[in-house]
DNA sequence: GACGTCTCTGTTAACGCTAACAAAAATTGG
DNA sequence: CCAATTTTTGTTAGCGTTAACAGAGACGTC
């Protein structure tokens, strides 16, 4: 293995210049004669020279790497976000290092961040949708560029979020507009901010319409828990409209309703959240709320780059509005 | 920002030893007096010292980072694989840097690999399920530890794959065993090896039963294309059993069949591939084939570590067998 | 034509770590 | 208790890059 590639000095020797000139060419420094630049480039190509990021990171104090800390990158939301972040970062010349953690508790998060800091990442994006993550973040060194995504709105940390409240309100309002007398809610885990925000928005919409929100049914994002809630909902004749905290829950609810012979949307209307690619092919196609993950990724990366370049750690905040996607799972209530 | 943390020399000064002793403590070198070790550890803790990975990478020539090249990390398979790789790597003390690429053509892959090499990653895992990726890999420097996942079986590169052929054969056989006279197939994109392997296995099972395989219906992994194929299948009265190349295709097929009033499994049986978490909540719950992504991740990482440590680039090969998961979408054909 | 002012290039010194060797201290055996 | 080990610690020299400064030409300007 050990065969190390050529270094800058090898390129310099071949091009008949000093290694510093090579460095200048590489970094696009203006004061290099065109002819020299060409000779250096030729030497680089001939040797197949590849700059050593470690050496550069050592001397500049920062690598061109952005660390991402996330929990369950198999879920659609986090996975999309991660992919979008990676794309955006690549366009800016940054690599993305993933530090996924089993739990979002203080210890796990700190450990993941430490790992990233060891590699002298330029900045860190924490996808920290749960309460316990918040504390961990406050104790981190203040001097490292950091952005949280879907984190705790009450903490003084730069934050980019999907506007869960607005999304949930839109979903609920959509059902009310269709003529439903009230809307039931199957929620996500109570320690996720996403979940809390969606409950909030649902409640707001009902209260604004002068309605008393029924008790939300707790879930855990999975189709399995949606199914369990669906079995209960199917047995309650007064239920005509359900808003679930994500599409997987909705899928479970749909199946339970189907099994109990309750037709959607004829008997019960259902709205989800996330717009997973399959939502359009549920039975029936699911009306849902689509968060713009690309926008979130762009916003957080831009925030991070600003911090990296300026050196200031301003506590900014940015919110991305989701959009309602209307499909066939919503209809007027049966009289 | 710029406040750099303490370096090894700072720790050494505080502990009253040389920086080399600190290095020895950090790397678990045996010949350090217990008392000294303790003093050094205390100093490390007191200063909040964090070793500089870039410096270490520079001097050793390798960082504790593994590069992963993947295409669409939003798909369930790649996302699961990536997550599993990250977990496994973390246990071995490695970070994972993702280089996702839009297309798996020569240029994109090479570029992604180059980026990783610039950072002097210890090794690279390429999730390269398509033909065009193969060529790119052959041209890579031979001296970098590399493992491909779901890549081209005909190329002399270390490779870990899910046994697509066996999985597809099991799925098809399962349908034949239920009494079906033949099995139709909705395939994935023809340039994916996964896809080719699944077509192969399906064909093998039919031929072994003395049946002439009907023409496979081409798809692109999406529920949308499954839906289109499903619309055609629903209109063909002779069709009683369908094997789809993944679960999303199956979802689309299920919806099309439902719309055409063809009941599953009463009129038509369906089997998918992947066992996405939602498959158990499709209508009806989907019989499918579950690849063991954790096993794949473990195998590839272990292969990579062997290469890294031994320095040899042996062209190994490892196959992980998938398991059939029987659910309600399969039944005997209607007479 | 001498002088200052650009533009281009080279020299030197870090960055923080490990490897290789050298020296000092502790341990052993007779 | 001294020499021969063995264990522990220190010293020095890079790894490949950028930053800071210095030098050498080229070009006007008076």
PDB file of C-alpha atoms in Angstrom, chain A residues 112 155 181 184 220 277 334:
ATOM      1  CA  UNK A 112     -19.870  12.534  18.015  1.00  0.00           C
ATOM      2  CA  UNK A 155     -32.008  27.748  22.812  1.00  0.00           C
ATOM      3  CA  UNK A 181     -66.361  19.103  12.534  1.00  0.00           C
ATOM      4  CA  UNK A 184     -58.002  13.900  15.329  1.00  0.00           C
ATOM      5  CA  UNK A 220     -43.432   6.803  17.297  1.00  0.00           C
ATOM      6  CA  UNK A 277     -42.095   9.521  -2.612  1.00  0.00           C
ATOM      7  CA  UNK A 334     -70.257  11.800   5.227  1.00  0.00           C
TER       8      UNK A 334
END
